[in-house]
CSV table of N, CA and C and ligand atoms in Angstrom, one decimal:
chain,number,residue,atom,x,y,z
A,1292,MET,N,-109.5,-49.8,30.9
A,1292,MET,CA,-108.1,-50.2,31.1
A,1292,MET,C,-107.3,-50.2,29.8
A,1293,LYS,N,-106.1,-49.8,29.9
A,1293,LYS,CA,-105.2,-49.6,28.7
A,1293,LYS,C,-104.3,-50.8,28.6
A,1294,ALA,N,-104.2,-51.4,27.4
A,1294,ALA,CA,-103.3,-52.5,27.1
A,1294,ALA,C,-102.3,-52.0,26.0
A,1295,GLN,N,-101.1,-52.2,26.2
A,1295,GLN,CA,-100.1,-51.9,25.2
A,1295,GLN,C,-99.4,-53.2,24.7
A,1296,ILE,N,-99.7,-53.6,23.4
A,1296,ILE,CA,-99.0,-54.7,22.8
A,1296,ILE,C,-97.9,-54.3,22.0
A,1297,VAL,N,-96.7,-54.9,22.2
A,1297,VAL,CA,-95.6,-54.6,21.2
A,1297,VAL,C,-95.3,-56.0,20.6
A,1298,PHE,N,-95.2,-56.0,19.3
A,1298,PHE,CA,-94.9,-57.3,18.6
A,1298,PHE,C,-93.7,-57.2,17.8
A,1299,ALA,N,-92.9,-58.3,17.7
A,1299,ALA,CA,-91.8,-58.4,16.8
A,1299,ALA,C,-92.1,-59.6,15.8
A,1300,SER,N,-92.0,-59.2,14.6
A,1300,SER,CA,-92.4,-60.2,13.6
A,1300,SER,C,-91.7,-60.0,12.2
A,1301,MET,N,-91.2,-61.0,11.6
A,1301,MET,CA,-90.5,-60.8,10.3
A,1301,MET,C,-91.4,-61.4,9.2
A,1302,THR,N,-92.0,-62.6,9.5
A,1302,THR,CA,-92.7,-63.2,8.4
A,1302,THR,C,-94.2,-63.3,8.7
A,1303,GLY,N,-94.7,-62.6,9.8
A,1303,GLY,CA,-96.1,-62.4,10.0
A,1303,GLY,C,-96.7,-63.2,11.1
A,1304,ASN,N,-96.1,-64.3,11.5
A,1304,ASN,CA,-96.7,-65.2,12.5
A,1304,ASN,C,-97.0,-64.5,13.9
A,1305,ASN,N,-96.0,-63.7,14.3
A,1305,ASN,CA,-96.2,-63.0,15.6
A,1305,ASN,C,-97.1,-61.8,15.5
A,1306,GLU,N,-97.1,-61.3,14.3
A,1306,GLU,CA,-98.1,-60.2,14.0
A,1306,GLU,C,-99.5,-60.7,14.0
A,1307,ASP,N,-99.7,-61.9,13.5
A,1307,ASP,CA,-101.0,-62.5,13.5
A,1307,ASP,C,-101.4,-62.8,15.0
A,1308,MET,N,-100.5,-63.3,15.8
A,1308,MET,CA,-100.8,-63.5,17.2
A,1308,MET,C,-101.3,-62.2,17.9
A,1309,ALA,N,-100.5,-61.2,17.6
A,1309,ALA,CA,-100.8,-59.9,18.2
A,1309,ALA,C,-102.2,-59.4,17.8
A,1310,GLU,N,-102.5,-59.6,16.5
A,1310,GLU,CA,-103.9,-59.1,16.1
A,1310,GLU,C,-105.0,-59.9,16.7
A,1311,ILE,N,-104.8,-61.2,16.9
A,1311,ILE,CA,-105.8,-62.0,17.5
A,1311,ILE,C,-106.0,-61.6,19.0
A,1312,LEU,N,-104.8,-61.4,19.7
A,1312,LEU,CA,-104.9,-60.9,21.1
A,1312,LEU,C,-105.5,-59.6,21.2
A,1313,GLU,N,-105.2,-58.7,20.3
A,1313,GLU,CA,-105.8,-57.3,20.3
A,1313,GLU,C,-107.3,-57.4,20.2
A,1314,GLU,N,-107.8,-58.2,19.3
A,1314,GLU,CA,-109.3,-58.3,19.1
A,1314,GLU,C,-109.9,-58.9,20.4
A,1315,SER,N,-109.3,-59.9,20.9
A,1315,SER,CA,-109.8,-60.6,22.1
A,1315,SER,C,-109.9,-59.6,23.3
A,1316,LEU,N,-108.8,-58.8,23.4
A,1316,LEU,CA,-108.8,-57.8,24.5
A,1316,LEU,C,-109.8,-56.7,24.3
A,1317,GLN,N,-109.9,-56.3,23.1
A,1317,GLN,CA,-110.9,-55.2,22.8
A,1317,GLN,C,-112.3,-55.7,23.1
A,1318,ASP,N,-112.6,-57.0,22.7
A,1318,ASP,CA,-113.9,-57.6,23.0
A,1318,ASP,C,-114.1,-57.6,24.5
A,1319,ALA,N,-113.0,-57.7,25.3
A,1319,ALA,CA,-113.2,-57.7,26.8
A,1319,ALA,C,-113.2,-56.3,27.4
A,1320,GLY,N,-113.1,-55.3,26.5
A,1320,GLY,CA,-113.3,-53.9,27.0
A,1320,GLY,C,-112.0,-53.1,27.2
A,1321,PHE,N,-110.9,-53.7,26.8
A,1321,PHE,CA,-109.6,-53.0,26.9
A,1321,PHE,C,-109.5,-52.0,25.8
A,1322,ASP,N,-108.8,-50.9,26.1
A,1322,ASP,CA,-108.4,-49.9,25.1
A,1322,ASP,C,-107.0,-50.3,24.7
A,1323,VAL,N,-106.9,-50.9,23.5
A,1323,VAL,CA,-105.6,-51.6,23.1
A,1323,VAL,C,-104.8,-50.8,22.1
A,1324,GLU,N,-103.5,-50.6,22.3
A,1324,GLU,CA,-102.6,-50.1,21.3
A,1324,GLU,C,-101.6,-51.2,20.9
A,1325,SER,N,-101.4,-51.4,19.7
A,1325,SER,CA,-100.5,-52.4,19.2
A,1325,SER,C,-99.4,-51.8,18.3
A,1326,THR,N,-98.2,-52.1,18.6
A,1326,THR,CA,-97.1,-51.4,17.9
A,1326,THR,C,-96.0,-52.4,17.5
A,1327,ASP,N,-95.5,-52.3,16.3
A,1327,ASP,CA,-94.4,-53.0,15.8
A,1327,ASP,C,-93.1,-52.6,16.6
A,1328,VAL,N,-92.3,-53.6,17.0
A,1328,VAL,CA,-91.2,-53.3,17.9
A,1328,VAL,C,-90.2,-52.3,17.2
A,1329,SER,N,-90.2,-52.2,15.8
A,1329,SER,CA,-89.3,-51.3,15.1
A,1329,SER,C,-89.7,-49.9,15.4
A,1330,PHE,N,-91.0,-49.6,15.7
A,1330,PHE,CA,-91.4,-48.2,15.9
A,1330,PHE,C,-91.8,-48.0,17.4
A,1331,ALA,N,-91.6,-49.0,18.2
A,1331,ALA,CA,-92.1,-48.9,19.6
A,1331,ALA,C,-91.0,-48.2,20.5
A,1332,ASP,N,-91.5,-47.5,21.5
A,1332,ASP,CA,-90.7,-47.0,22.6
A,1332,ASP,C,-91.1,-47.7,23.9
A,1333,ALA,N,-90.2,-48.4,24.6
A,1333,ALA,CA,-90.6,-49.2,25.7
A,1333,ALA,C,-91.3,-48.3,26.8
A,1334,SER,N,-91.0,-47.0,26.8
A,1334,SER,CA,-91.6,-46.1,27.8
A,1334,SER,C,-93.1,-46.0,27.7
A,1335,ASN,N,-93.6,-46.4,26.5
A,1335,ASN,CA,-95.1,-46.4,26.3
A,1335,ASN,C,-95.8,-47.3,27.3
A,1336,TYR,N,-95.1,-48.3,27.8
A,1336,TYR,CA,-95.6,-49.2,28.8
A,1336,TYR,C,-96.0,-48.5,30.0
A,1337,LEU,N,-95.3,-47.4,30.3
A,1337,LEU,CA,-95.6,-46.6,31.5
A,1337,LEU,C,-97.0,-46.0,31.5
A,1338,ASN,N,-97.6,-45.8,30.3
A,1338,ASN,CA,-98.9,-45.3,30.2
A,1338,ASN,C,-100.0,-46.3,30.1
A,1339,SER,N,-99.6,-47.6,30.3
A,1339,SER,CA,-100.7,-48.6,30.2
A,1339,SER,C,-100.8,-49.5,31.4
A,1340,ASP,N,-101.9,-50.1,31.6
A,1340,ASP,CA,-102.1,-50.9,32.8
A,1340,ASP,C,-101.6,-52.4,32.5
A,1341,LEU,N,-101.7,-52.8,31.3
A,1341,LEU,CA,-101.3,-54.1,30.9
A,1341,LEU,C,-100.3,-54.0,29.8
A,1342,CYS,N,-99.1,-54.6,30.1
A,1342,CYS,CA,-97.9,-54.5,29.2
A,1342,CYS,C,-97.7,-55.9,28.6
A,1343,ILE,N,-97.8,-55.9,27.2
A,1343,ILE,CA,-97.7,-57.2,26.5
A,1343,ILE,C,-96.6,-57.2,25.5
A,1344,MET,N,-95.8,-58.3,25.4
A,1344,MET,CA,-94.8,-58.5,24.4
A,1344,MET,C,-95.1,-59.8,23.7
A,1345,VAL,N,-95.2,-59.7,22.3
A,1345,VAL,CA,-95.4,-60.8,21.5
A,1345,VAL,C,-94.2,-60.9,20.6
A,1346,THR,N,-93.4,-61.9,20.8
A,1346,THR,CA,-92.1,-61.9,20.1
A,1346,THR,C,-91.6,-63.1,19.4
A,1347,TYR,N,-91.0,-63.0,18.2
A,1347,TYR,CA,-90.3,-64.1,17.5
A,1347,TYR,C,-89.0,-64.4,18.3
A,1348,THR,N,-88.4,-65.5,17.9
A,1348,THR,CA,-87.0,-65.8,18.3
A,1348,THR,C,-86.3,-66.3,17.0
A,1349,TYR,N,-85.2,-65.6,16.7
A,1349,TYR,CA,-84.4,-66.0,15.6
A,1349,TYR,C,-83.0,-66.2,16.1
A,1350,GLY,N,-82.2,-66.8,15.2
A,1350,GLY,CA,-80.7,-66.9,15.5
A,1350,GLY,C,-80.4,-67.7,16.8
A,1351,GLU,N,-81.1,-68.8,17.1
A,1351,GLU,CA,-80.8,-69.6,18.3
A,1351,GLU,C,-80.9,-68.7,19.5
A,1352,GLY,N,-81.8,-67.9,19.6
A,1352,GLY,CA,-82.0,-67.2,20.8
A,1352,GLY,C,-81.3,-65.8,20.9
A,1353,VAL,N,-80.3,-65.6,20.1
A,1353,VAL,CA,-79.7,-64.3,20.1
A,1353,VAL,C,-80.6,-63.2,19.5
A,1354,MET,N,-80.8,-62.2,20.3
A,1354,MET,CA,-81.8,-61.2,19.8
A,1354,MET,C,-81.4,-60.4,18.6
A,1355,THR,N,-82.4,-60.2,17.7
A,1355,THR,CA,-82.1,-59.3,16.6
A,1355,THR,C,-81.8,-57.9,17.1
A,1356,ASP,N,-81.2,-57.0,16.3
A,1356,ASP,CA,-80.8,-55.7,16.8
A,1356,ASP,C,-82.0,-54.9,17.3
A,1357,GLU,N,-83.1,-55.0,16.5
A,1357,GLU,CA,-84.3,-54.2,16.9
A,1357,GLU,C,-84.9,-54.7,18.2
A,1358,LEU,N,-84.8,-56.0,18.4
A,1358,LEU,CA,-85.4,-56.6,19.6
A,1358,LEU,C,-84.5,-56.2,20.8
A,1359,ARG,N,-83.2,-56.3,20.6
A,1359,ARG,CA,-82.2,-55.9,21.7
A,1359,ARG,C,-82.3,-54.4,22.1
A,1360,ASP,N,-82.5,-53.6,21.1
A,1360,ASP,CA,-82.7,-52.1,21.4
A,1360,ASP,C,-83.9,-51.9,22.3
A,1361,PHE,N,-85.0,-52.6,22.0
A,1361,PHE,CA,-86.2,-52.5,22.7
A,1361,PHE,C,-86.0,-53.1,24.1
A,1362,TYR,N,-85.4,-54.2,24.2
A,1362,TYR,CA,-85.1,-54.9,25.5
A,1362,TYR,C,-84.3,-54.0,26.4
A,1363,ASP,N,-83.3,-53.3,25.8
A,1363,ASP,CA,-82.4,-52.4,26.6
A,1363,ASP,C,-83.1,-51.3,27.2
A,1364,GLN,N,-84.1,-50.8,26.4
A,1364,GLN,CA,-85.0,-49.7,26.9
A,1364,GLN,C,-85.9,-50.2,28.1
A,1365,LEU,N,-86.5,-51.4,27.8
A,1365,LEU,CA,-87.4,-51.9,28.8
A,1365,LEU,C,-86.8,-52.2,30.1
A,1366,ILE,N,-85.6,-52.7,30.1
A,1366,ILE,CA,-85.0,-53.2,31.4
A,1366,ILE,C,-84.7,-52.0,32.3
A,1367,GLU,N,-84.7,-50.8,31.8
A,1367,GLU,CA,-84.4,-49.6,32.6
A,1367,GLU,C,-85.7,-49.1,33.3
A,1368,LEU,N,-86.8,-49.6,32.9
A,1368,LEU,CA,-88.1,-49.1,33.4
A,1368,LEU,C,-88.5,-49.6,34.8
A,1369,ASP,N,-89.2,-48.8,35.6
A,1369,ASP,CA,-89.9,-49.3,36.8
A,1369,ASP,C,-91.3,-49.5,36.5
A,1370,LEU,N,-91.7,-50.8,36.4
A,1370,LEU,CA,-93.1,-51.2,36.0
A,1370,LEU,C,-93.9,-51.7,37.2
A,1371,SER,N,-93.4,-51.3,38.4
A,1371,SER,CA,-94.2,-51.7,39.6
A,1371,SER,C,-95.6,-51.3,39.5
A,1372,GLY,N,-96.5,-52.2,39.9
A,1372,GLY,CA,-97.9,-51.9,39.8
A,1372,GLY,C,-98.6,-52.2,38.5
A,1373,LYS,N,-97.7,-52.6,37.5
A,1373,LYS,CA,-98.3,-52.9,36.2
A,1373,LYS,C,-98.4,-54.5,36.1
A,1374,LYS,N,-99.3,-54.9,35.2
A,1374,LYS,CA,-99.5,-56.3,34.9
A,1374,LYS,C,-98.9,-56.6,33.5
A,1375,PHE,N,-98.4,-57.8,33.4
A,1375,PHE,CA,-97.7,-58.1,32.1
A,1375,PHE,C,-98.1,-59.5,31.6
A,1376,ALA,N,-97.9,-59.7,30.3
A,1376,ALA,CA,-98.0,-61.1,29.7
A,1376,ALA,C,-97.1,-61.1,28.5
A,1377,VAL,N,-96.6,-62.3,28.2
A,1377,VAL,CA,-95.7,-62.5,27.0
A,1377,VAL,C,-96.2,-63.7,26.2
A,1378,MET,N,-96.0,-63.7,25.0
A,1378,MET,CA,-96.3,-64.8,24.1
A,1378,MET,C,-95.4,-64.7,22.8
A,1379,GLY,N,-95.4,-65.8,22.1
A,1379,GLY,CA,-94.7,-65.8,20.8
A,1379,GLY,C,-94.7,-67.0,20.0
A,1380,SER,N,-94.3,-66.9,18.8
A,1380,SER,CA,-94.2,-68.0,17.9
A,1380,SER,C,-92.8,-68.4,17.6
A,1381,GLY,N,-92.4,-69.6,17.7
A,1381,GLY,CA,-91.1,-70.1,17.4
A,1381,GLY,C,-91.1,-71.4,16.6
A,1382,ASP,N,-90.1,-72.2,16.8
A,1382,ASP,CA,-90.0,-73.5,16.1
A,1382,ASP,C,-89.3,-74.5,16.9
A,1383,LYS,N,-89.9,-75.6,17.2
A,1383,LYS,CA,-89.3,-76.6,18.2
A,1383,LYS,C,-88.1,-77.2,17.7
A,1384,THR,N,-87.8,-77.1,16.3
A,1384,THR,CA,-86.6,-77.7,15.8
A,1384,THR,C,-85.4,-77.0,16.4
A,1385,TYR,N,-85.6,-75.8,17.0
A,1385,TYR,CA,-84.5,-75.1,17.6
A,1385,TYR,C,-84.3,-75.5,19.1
A,1386,LYS,N,-85.0,-76.6,19.4
A,1386,LYS,CA,-84.8,-77.2,20.7
A,1386,LYS,C,-84.7,-76.3,21.9
A,1387,GLU,N,-83.6,-76.2,22.6
A,1387,GLU,CA,-83.5,-75.4,23.9
A,1387,GLU,C,-83.7,-73.9,23.6
A,1388,HIS,N,-83.6,-73.6,22.3
A,1388,HIS,CA,-83.8,-72.1,22.0
A,1388,HIS,C,-85.3,-71.8,21.6
A,1389,TYR,N,-86.1,-72.9,21.7
A,1389,TYR,CA,-87.5,-72.7,21.3
A,1389,TYR,C,-88.2,-71.5,22.1
A,1390,CYS,N,-88.6,-70.5,21.3
A,1390,CYS,CA,-89.2,-69.3,21.9
A,1390,CYS,C,-88.4,-68.7,23.1
A,1391,GLU,N,-87.1,-68.7,22.9
A,1391,GLU,CA,-86.2,-68.3,24.0
A,1391,GLU,C,-86.4,-66.8,24.3
A,1392,ASN,N,-86.7,-66.0,23.3
A,1392,ASN,CA,-86.9,-64.5,23.5
A,1392,ASN,C,-88.2,-64.2,24.3
A,1393,VAL,N,-89.1,-65.1,24.2
A,1393,VAL,CA,-90.3,-65.0,25.0
A,1393,VAL,C,-89.9,-65.1,26.5
A,1394,ASP,N,-89.1,-66.1,26.8
A,1394,ASP,CA,-88.6,-66.2,28.2
A,1394,ASP,C,-87.8,-65.0,28.6
A,1395,ASP,N,-86.9,-64.5,27.7
A,1395,ASP,CA,-86.1,-63.3,28.0
A,1395,ASP,C,-87.0,-62.2,28.4
A,1396,PHE,N,-88.1,-61.9,27.7
A,1396,PHE,CA,-88.9,-60.8,28.0
A,1396,PHE,C,-89.7,-61.1,29.3
A,1397,GLU,N,-90.1,-62.3,29.5
A,1397,GLU,CA,-90.8,-62.6,30.8
A,1397,GLU,C,-89.9,-62.3,32.0
A,1398,LYS,N,-88.6,-62.6,31.9
A,1398,LYS,CA,-87.7,-62.3,33.0
A,1398,LYS,C,-87.5,-60.8,33.1
A,1399,ALA,N,-87.4,-60.1,32.0
A,1399,ALA,CA,-87.2,-58.7,32.0
A,1399,ALA,C,-88.4,-57.9,32.7
A,1400,PHE,N,-89.6,-58.3,32.3
A,1400,PHE,CA,-90.8,-57.7,32.9
A,1400,PHE,C,-90.7,-57.9,34.4
A,1401,LYS,N,-90.4,-59.1,34.8
A,1401,LYS,CA,-90.3,-59.4,36.3
A,1401,LYS,C,-89.3,-58.5,37.0
A,1402,LYS,N,-88.1,-58.4,36.3
A,1402,LYS,CA,-87.1,-57.5,36.9
A,1402,LYS,C,-87.5,-56.1,37.0
A,1403,CYS,N,-88.4,-55.7,36.1
A,1403,CYS,CA,-88.9,-54.3,36.1
A,1403,CYS,C,-90.0,-54.1,37.2
A,1404,GLY,N,-90.4,-55.2,37.8
A,1404,GLY,CA,-91.4,-55.1,38.9
A,1404,GLY,C,-92.8,-55.4,38.5
A,1405,ALA,N,-93.1,-55.8,37.3
A,1405,ALA,CA,-94.4,-56.0,36.8
A,1405,ALA,C,-94.9,-57.4,37.3
A,1406,VAL,N,-96.2,-57.7,37.3
A,1406,VAL,CA,-96.7,-58.9,37.8
A,1406,VAL,C,-97.3,-59.7,36.6
A,1407,GLU,N,-96.9,-60.9,36.4
A,1407,GLU,CA,-97.4,-61.7,35.3
A,1407,GLU,C,-98.8,-62.2,35.5
A,1408,VAL,N,-99.7,-62.0,34.6
A,1408,VAL,CA,-101.1,-62.3,34.8
A,1408,VAL,C,-101.7,-63.3,33.8
A,1409,ALA,N,-100.8,-63.9,33.0
A,1409,ALA,CA,-101.3,-65.0,32.1
A,1409,ALA,C,-100.1,-65.9,31.8
A,1410,THR,N,-100.5,-67.2,31.6
A,1410,THR,CA,-99.5,-68.2,31.3
A,1410,THR,C,-98.9,-67.9,29.9
A,1411,PRO,N,-97.6,-67.8,29.7
A,1411,PRO,CA,-97.0,-67.5,28.4
A,1411,PRO,C,-97.5,-68.5,27.4
A,1412,VAL,N,-97.9,-68.0,26.2
A,1412,VAL,CA,-98.4,-68.8,25.1
A,1412,VAL,C,-97.2,-68.9,24.1
A,1413,LYS,N,-96.8,-70.2,23.8
A,1413,LYS,CA,-95.8,-70.4,22.8
A,1413,LYS,C,-96.4,-71.3,21.7
A,1414,ILE,N,-96.3,-70.8,20.5
A,1414,ILE,CA,-96.9,-71.6,19.4
A,1414,ILE,C,-95.8,-71.9,18.4
A,1415,GLU,N,-96.1,-72.9,17.6
A,1415,GLU,CA,-95.1,-73.2,16.5
A,1415,GLU,C,-95.6,-72.6,15.2
A,1416,ASN,N,-94.7,-71.7,14.7
A,1416,ASN,CA,-94.9,-71.1,13.4
A,1416,ASN,C,-96.2,-70.5,13.2
A,1417,ALA,N,-97.0,-70.8,12.1
A,1417,ALA,CA,-98.2,-70.1,11.8
A,1417,ALA,C,-99.3,-70.4,12.9
A,1418,VAL,N,-100.2,-69.5,13.1
A,1418,VAL,CA,-101.3,-69.7,14.0
A,1418,VAL,C,-102.3,-70.6,13.5
A,1419,ASP,N,-102.7,-71.7,14.3
A,1419,ASP,CA,-103.8,-72.5,13.8
A,1419,ASP,C,-105.0,-72.4,14.8
A,1420,ASP,N,-106.1,-73.1,14.6
A,1420,ASP,CA,-107.3,-72.9,15.4
A,1420,ASP,C,-107.0,-73.2,16.9
A,1421,GLU,N,-106.2,-74.2,17.2
A,1421,GLU,CA,-105.8,-74.5,18.6
A,1421,GLU,C,-105.1,-73.4,19.2
A,1422,ASP,N,-104.2,-72.7,18.4
A,1422,ASP,CA,-103.4,-71.6,19.0
A,1422,ASP,C,-104.4,-70.4,19.3
A,1423,ILE,N,-105.4,-70.2,18.4
A,1423,ILE,CA,-106.3,-69.1,18.7
A,1423,ILE,C,-107.0,-69.3,20.0
A,1424,ASN,N,-107.3,-70.6,20.3
A,1424,ASN,CA,-107.9,-70.9,21.6
A,1424,ASN,C,-107.0,-70.5,22.8
A,1425,LEU,N,-105.7,-70.9,22.6
A,1425,LEU,CA,-104.7,-70.6,23.6
A,1425,LEU,C,-104.6,-69.1,23.8
A,1426,ILE,N,-104.6,-68.3,22.7
A,1426,ILE,CA,-104.4,-66.9,22.8
A,1426,ILE,C,-105.7,-66.3,23.5
A,1427,ASP,N,-106.9,-66.8,23.2
A,1427,ASP,CA,-108.1,-66.3,23.8
A,1427,ASP,C,-108.1,-66.7,25.3
A,1428,GLN,N,-107.6,-67.9,25.6
A,1428,GLN,CA,-107.6,-68.2,27.1
A,1428,GLN,C,-106.6,-67.3,27.8
A,1429,ALA,N,-105.5,-67.0,27.2
A,1429,ALA,CA,-104.6,-66.0,27.9
A,1429,ALA,C,-105.2,-64.7,28.0
A,1430,ALA,N,-106.0,-64.2,27.0
A,1430,ALA,CA,-106.7,-62.9,27.1
A,1430,ALA,C,-107.7,-63.0,28.3
A,1431,ALA,N,-108.3,-64.1,28.4
A,1431,ALA,CA,-109.3,-64.3,29.5
A,1431,ALA,C,-108.6,-64.2,30.9
A,1432,GLN,N,-107.4,-64.8,31.0
A,1432,GLN,CA,-106.6,-64.7,32.2
A,1432,GLN,C,-106.3,-63.2,32.5
A,1433,MET,N,-105.9,-62.5,31.5
A,1433,MET,CA,-105.5,-61.1,31.6
A,1433,MET,C,-106.7,-60.3,32.1
A,1434,THR,N,-107.8,-60.5,31.5
A,1434,THR,CA,-109.0,-59.8,31.9
A,1434,THR,C,-109.4,-60.1,33.3
A,1435,GLU,N,-109.3,-61.4,33.7
A,1435,GLU,CA,-109.7,-61.8,35.0
A,1435,GLU,C,-108.8,-61.1,36.1
A,1436,ALA,N,-107.6,-60.9,35.7
A,1436,ALA,CA,-106.6,-60.2,36.7
A,1436,ALA,C,-107.1,-58.8,37.0
A,1437,PHE,N,-107.9,-58.2,36.2
A,1437,PHE,CA,-108.4,-56.8,36.5
A,1437,PHE,C,-109.7,-56.9,37.2
A,1438,ASN,N,-110.3,-58.1,37.3
A,1438,ASN,CA,-111.6,-58.2,38.0
A,1438,ASN,C,-111.4,-58.6,39.4
A,1439,ASP,N,-110.2,-58.9,39.8
A,1439,ASP,CA,-110.0,-59.4,41.2
A,1439,ASP,C,-110.2,-58.3,42.2
B,751,FMN,C1,-82.7,-68.3,10.6
B,751,FMN,C2,-83.8,-68.7,11.6
B,751,FMN,C3,-83.5,-68.9,12.9
B,751,FMN,C4,-84.5,-69.2,13.8
B,751,FMN,N1,-84.2,-69.4,15.2
B,751,FMN,C5,-85.2,-69.8,16.0
B,751,FMN,C6,-84.9,-70.0,17.4
B,751,FMN,O1,-83.7,-69.9,17.9
B,751,FMN,N2,-85.9,-70.4,18.2
B,751,FMN,C7,-87.2,-70.6,17.8
B,751,FMN,O2,-88.0,-70.9,18.6
B,751,FMN,N3,-87.5,-70.4,16.5
B,751,FMN,C8,-86.5,-70.0,15.6
B,751,FMN,N4,-86.9,-69.7,14.3
B,751,FMN,C9,-88.3,-69.9,13.9
B,751,FMN,C10,-89.1,-68.6,13.9
B,751,FMN,O3,-89.0,-68.0,15.1
B,751,FMN,C11,-90.6,-68.9,13.6
B,751,FMN,O4,-90.7,-69.4,12.3
B,751,FMN,C12,-91.5,-67.8,13.9
B,751,FMN,O5,-92.9,-68.2,13.7
B,751,FMN,C13,-91.2,-66.6,13.0
B,751,FMN,O6,-92.1,-65.5,13.5
B,751,FMN,P1,-92.5,-64.3,12.5
B,751,FMN,O7,-93.3,-64.9,11.4
B,751,FMN,O8,-93.3,-63.4,13.4
B,751,FMN,O9,-91.2,-63.6,12.1
B,751,FMN,C14,-85.9,-69.4,13.4
B,751,FMN,C15,-86.2,-69.2,12.0
B,751,FMN,C16,-85.2,-68.9,11.1
B,751,FMN,C17,-85.5,-68.7,9.7
C-alpha cells in the first residue's frame, strides 16, 4: 500500500510529526513518500492509497501562500476510493484558530470524496512522548482501515 504524506512546517514541529508518522507507517508495511508542501503537487495523491496532510496553522487560521496554493490544487481532485488522515501542530493560545488549517484540510479531503480513517491528531508546538503515542495510535487506525 502506498501512503503519501505532505507536510507544512516552518520551525520543524510538523516536520517532526511527519517523520514519526512516516516511520510508524513504514513499520506497518506501507510504502511511504513524504514531501514538503513547498515542493508537493497535490495530484501525487492520485497515485497513493492513503493521503495524509500534516500541517501547521499560522496567522490565525489564514493559510500561508504555499499552503493555499496546495489547497487550491487539492480541492480540484477526485479522491473517491482513497483513504485520508490529517494532523498538525498548533498552539492553543490561538483559541478558536487552534490547528484550524488541519480542519480546513479535513473538510477538503471529504469534499474530494476521500474517506477519513484516523482521528485527527492535534498537538501543541513541539512533539513530546505523549504526542508520539497519539501519532502511533493514528497510524494504527490507518493500518487497520486497510485490513478490513
Ligand atoms: C505568528 C504566528 C501565528 C500563529 N498562528 C497560529 C494559529 O492561528 N493557530 C494555531 O494553532 N497556532 C498558531 N501558531 C503556532 C504554530 O502553529 C505552532 O508553533 C506550530 O507548532 C508551528 O509548526 P512548525 O514548527 O511546523 O512551523 C502561530 C505561530 C506564530 C509564530
